[in-house]
PDB file of C-alpha atoms in Angstrom:
ATOM      1  CA  SER A   1       0.000   0.000   0.000  1.00 96.00           C
ATOM      2  CA  LEU A   2       2.843   2.397   0.752  1.00 98.00           C
ATOM      3  CA  GLN A   3       4.430   1.512  -2.569  1.00 98.00           C
ATOM      4  CA  SER A   4       1.132   2.040  -4.363  1.00 98.00           C
ATOM      5  CA  ALA A   5       0.673   5.478  -2.808  1.00 98.00           C
ATOM      6  CA  THR A   6       4.287   6.425  -3.470  1.00 98.00           C
ATOM      7  CA  ARG A   7       3.957   5.467  -7.128  1.00 98.00           C
ATOM      8  CA  ALA A   8       0.726   7.482  -7.428  1.00 98.00           C
ATOM      9  CA  MET A   9       2.371  10.488  -5.802  1.00 98.00           C
ATOM     10  CA  GLU A  10       5.436  10.256  -8.037  1.00 98.00           C
ATOM     11  CA  ALA A  11       3.130  10.091 -11.072  1.00 98.00           C
ATOM     12  CA  GLY A  12       1.620  13.424 -10.048  1.00 98.00           C
ATOM     13  CA  GLU A  13      -1.788  12.151  -8.952  1.00 98.00           C
ATOM     14  CA  GLU A  14      -4.023  14.333  -6.790  1.00 98.00           C
ATOM     15  CA  ASP A  15      -4.335  13.729  -3.041  1.00 98.00           C
ATOM     16  CA  GLU A  16      -7.563  11.730  -3.270  1.00 97.00           C
ATOM     17  CA  MET A  17      -6.011   9.229  -5.691  1.00 98.00           C
ATOM     18  CA  ILE A  18      -2.864   8.930  -3.594  1.00 98.00           C
ATOM     19  CA  VAL A  19      -4.959   8.271  -0.490  1.00 98.00           C
ATOM     20  CA  ALA A  20      -7.094   5.790  -2.435  1.00 98.00           C
ATOM     21  CA  ALA A  21      -3.925   4.008  -3.574  1.00 98.00           C
ATOM     22  CA  LEU A  22      -2.734   3.915   0.032  1.00 98.00           C
ATOM     23  CA  LEU A  23      -6.018   2.457   1.297  1.00 98.00           C
ATOM     24  CA  HIS A  24      -7.211   0.385  -1.676  1.00 97.00           C
ATOM     25  CA  ASP A  25      -6.492  -2.947   0.029  1.00 96.00           C
ATOM     26  CA  ILE A  26      -7.616  -2.140   3.580  1.00 95.00           C
ATOM     27  CA  GLY A  27     -10.457  -4.631   3.209  1.00 91.00           C
ATOM     28  CA  ASP A  28      -8.160  -7.615   2.565  1.00 91.00           C
ATOM     29  CA  PRO A  29      -7.999  -8.965   6.139  1.00 91.00           C
ATOM     30  CA  LEU A  30     -11.747  -8.710   6.836  1.00 92.00           C
ATOM     31  CA  ALA A  31     -13.253  -9.268   3.394  1.00 92.00           C
ATOM     32  CA  PRO A  32     -10.763 -11.049   1.125  1.00 86.00           C
ATOM     33  CA  HIS A  33     -13.414 -11.831  -1.507  1.00 87.00           C
ATOM     34  CA  SER A  34     -14.921  -8.342  -1.523  1.00 92.00           C
ATOM     35  CA  HIS A  35     -12.063  -6.171  -0.305  1.00 95.00           C
ATOM     36  CA  SER A  36     -12.527  -3.677  -3.132  1.00 96.00           C
ATOM     37  CA  GLU A  37     -16.094  -2.933  -2.162  1.00 97.00           C
ATOM     38  CA  MET A  38     -15.121  -2.562   1.486  1.00 97.00           C
ATOM     39  CA  ALA A  39     -12.313  -0.104   0.733  1.00 97.00           C
ATOM     40  CA  ALA A  40     -14.588   1.829  -1.621  1.00 97.00           C
ATOM     41  CA  ALA A  41     -17.277   2.062   1.052  1.00 97.00           C
ATOM     42  CA  VAL A  42     -14.799   3.570   3.510  1.00 96.00           C
ATOM     43  CA  LEU A  43     -13.544   6.070   0.939  1.00 97.00           C
ATOM     44  CA  ARG A  44     -16.895   6.947  -0.636  1.00 96.00           C
ATOM     45  CA  PRO A  45     -17.810  10.014   1.443  1.00 96.00           C
ATOM     46  CA  TYR A  46     -14.363  11.541   0.887  1.00 97.00           C
ATOM     47  CA  VAL A  47     -13.444  10.965  -2.751  1.00 97.00           C
ATOM     48  CA  SER A  48     -14.972  11.689  -6.120  1.00 97.00           C
ATOM     49  CA  GLU A  49     -17.356   9.259  -7.795  1.00 97.00           C
ATOM     50  CA  ARG A  50     -14.570   8.404 -10.253  1.00 98.00           C
ATOM     51  CA  VAL A  51     -12.058   7.427  -7.559  1.00 98.00           C
ATOM     52  CA  HIS A  52     -14.771   5.556  -5.659  1.00 98.00           C
ATOM     53  CA  TRP A  53     -15.608   3.547  -8.810  1.00 98.00           C
ATOM     54  CA  ILE A  54     -11.952   2.745  -9.490  1.00 98.00           C
ATOM     55  CA  ILE A  55     -11.419   1.426  -5.974  1.00 98.00           C
ATOM     56  CA  LYS A  56     -14.725  -0.458  -5.964  1.00 98.00           C
ATOM     57  CA  TYR A  57     -13.801  -2.388  -9.102  1.00 98.00           C
ATOM     58  CA  HIS A  58     -10.021  -2.620  -8.807  1.00 97.00           C
ATOM     59  CA  GLY A  59     -10.226  -6.203  -7.504  1.00 95.00           C
ATOM     60  CA  LEU A  60     -12.038  -7.360 -10.621  1.00 96.00           C
ATOM     61  CA  PHE A  61      -9.691  -5.381 -12.874  1.00 96.00           C
ATOM     62  CA  GLN A  62      -6.632  -6.645 -10.995  1.00 95.00           C
ATOM     63  CA  SER A  63      -7.684 -10.241 -11.699  1.00 94.00           C
ATOM     64  CA  TYR A  64      -6.573  -9.601 -15.289  1.00 94.00           C
ATOM     65  CA  TYR A  65      -3.032 -10.289 -14.085  1.00 95.00           C
ATOM     66  CA  TYR A  66      -3.660 -13.671 -12.446  1.00 94.00           C
ATOM     67  CA  ALA A  67      -7.160 -15.110 -13.060  1.00 92.00           C
ATOM     68  CA  HIS A  68      -6.076 -17.220 -16.038  1.00 94.00           C
ATOM     69  CA  HIS A  69      -3.597 -19.068 -13.797  1.00 95.00           C
ATOM     70  CA  PHE A  70      -6.573 -20.383 -11.808  1.00 95.00           C
ATOM     71  CA  GLY A  71      -8.779 -21.268 -14.769  1.00 95.00           C
ATOM     72  CA  ASN A  72     -10.778 -18.049 -14.568  1.00 95.00           C
ATOM     73  CA  ASP A  73     -11.439 -15.380 -17.179  1.00 96.00           C
ATOM     74  CA  ARG A  74      -8.741 -12.731 -17.049  1.00 95.00           C
ATOM     75  CA  ASN A  75     -10.983 -10.478 -19.146  1.00 97.00           C
ATOM     76  CA  ALA A  76     -13.901 -10.504 -16.701  1.00 96.00           C
ATOM     77  CA  ARG A  77     -13.319  -6.755 -16.266  1.00 97.00           C
ATOM     78  CA  ASP A  78     -14.604  -6.263 -19.800  1.00 98.00           C
ATOM     79  CA  ILE A  79     -18.192  -6.295 -18.542  1.00 98.00           C
ATOM     80  CA  HIS A  80     -17.391  -2.655 -17.764  1.00 98.00           C
ATOM     81  CA  LYS A  81     -15.681  -1.975 -21.113  1.00 98.00           C
ATOM     82  CA  GLU A  82     -18.161   0.760 -22.058  1.00 98.00           C
ATOM     83  CA  HIS A  83     -17.918   2.567 -18.713  1.00 98.00           C
ATOM     84  CA  SER A  84     -16.289   5.979 -18.879  1.00 98.00           C
ATOM     85  CA  TRP A  85     -13.834   5.096 -16.095  1.00 98.00           C
ATOM     86  CA  TYR A  86     -12.828   1.674 -17.468  1.00 98.00           C
ATOM     87  CA  SER A  87      -9.461   2.897 -18.744  1.00 98.00           C
ATOM     88  CA  ASP A  88      -8.856   4.768 -15.474  1.00 98.00           C
ATOM     89  CA  CYS A  89      -9.273   1.542 -13.526  1.00 98.00           C
ATOM     90  CA  VAL A  90      -7.010  -0.321 -15.957  1.00 98.00           C
ATOM     91  CA  HIS A  91      -4.427   2.427 -15.415  1.00 98.00           C
ATOM     92  CA  PHE A  92      -4.782   2.239 -11.622  1.00 98.00           C
ATOM     93  CA  CYS A  93      -4.224  -1.522 -11.598  1.00 98.00           C
ATOM     94  CA  GLU A  94      -1.330  -1.397 -14.040  1.00 97.00           C
ATOM     95  CA  HIS A  95       0.554   1.448 -12.366  1.00 98.00           C
ATOM     96  CA  TYR A  96      -0.516   1.408  -8.695  1.00 98.00           C
ATOM     97  CA  ASP A  97      -1.427  -2.194  -7.888  1.00 97.00           C
ATOM     98  CA  GLN A  98      -0.001  -5.145  -9.818  1.00 95.00           C
ATOM     99  CA  ASN A  99       3.521  -3.695  -9.834  1.00 96.00           C
ATOM    100  CA  CYS A 100       3.609  -2.780  -6.139  1.00 96.00           C
ATOM    101  CA  PHE A 101       5.250  -5.868  -4.709  1.00 95.00           C
ATOM    102  CA  ASP A 102       8.871  -4.824  -5.171  1.00 96.00           C
ATOM    103  CA  PRO A 103      10.634  -5.177  -1.802  1.00 95.00           C
ATOM    104  CA  ASP A 104      13.426  -2.854  -2.971  1.00 96.00           C
ATOM    105  CA  TYR A 105      11.174  -0.010  -4.118  1.00 97.00           C
ATOM    106  CA  PRO A 106      11.883   3.180  -2.103  1.00 97.00           C
ATOM    107  CA  SER A 107       8.385   3.727  -0.700  1.00 98.00           C
ATOM    108  CA  LYS A 108       7.547   6.679   1.498  1.00 98.00           C
ATOM    109  CA  ASP A 109       6.517   5.825   5.048  1.00 97.00           C
ATOM    110  CA  LEU A 110       3.021   6.232   6.450  1.00 97.00           C
ATOM    111  CA  GLU A 111       3.884   9.452   8.260  1.00 98.00           C
ATOM    112  CA  PHE A 112       4.737  11.043   4.913  1.00 98.00           C
ATOM    113  CA  PHE A 113       1.129  10.537   3.785  1.00 98.00           C
ATOM    114  CA  ARG A 114      -0.485  11.853   6.987  1.00 98.00           C
ATOM    115  CA  PRO A 115      -1.125  15.395   5.632  1.00 97.00           C
ATOM    116  CA  MET A 116      -2.821  13.955   2.534  1.00 97.00           C
ATOM    117  CA  LEU A 117      -4.949  11.619   4.640  1.00 97.00           C
ATOM    118  CA  GLU A 118      -5.978  14.531   6.843  1.00 97.00           C
ATOM    119  CA  ARG A 119      -6.860  16.729   3.854  1.00 96.00           C
ATOM    120  CA  VAL A 120      -8.908  14.041   2.118  1.00 97.00           C
ATOM    121  CA  PHE A 121     -10.732  12.876   5.249  1.00 96.00           C
ATOM    122  CA  SER A 122     -11.491  16.421   6.385  1.00 95.00           C
ATOM    123  CA  LYS A 123     -14.005  17.025   3.586  1.00 86.00           C
ATOM    124  CA  GLN A 124     -16.943  15.162   2.172  1.00 76.00           C
ATOM    125  CA  GLN A 125     -17.946  15.020  -1.454  1.00 69.00           C
ATOM    126  CA  ASN A 126     -21.380  16.149  -2.601  1.00 60.00           C
ATOM    127  CA  PHE A 127     -22.837  12.937  -4.000  1.00 57.00           C
ATOM    128  CA  ALA A 128     -25.472  10.868  -2.265  1.00 56.00           C
ATOM    129  CA  LEU A 129     -24.319   8.391   0.316  1.00 50.00           C
TER     130      LEU A 129
END
């Protein structure tokens, strides 16, 4: 998660995307089969609809990289092919998820991201909860 957020920050993403990258897998321990939805639910009041959608579906989109190894359809994400944020979610998974397992990557520590977390969680977006 720290690597994901660091990569998003280094790519010039806005605070809400960096925070989303940092927290995108927070649901793993409690909801391993629906972790994306859990993380998205936590973030929903604080991020845009676009970022919420990306986090909500990143688990499905991430399966592109491994599903075929387990006899599943790696292109299952294509049910959303016509969605306006499809390519954004593909980008998120390619640049801030599937490549974030490098133990030698110089990730920032959690304290570095504290100001961003505070900024994002101090305001609520205007869409219906």
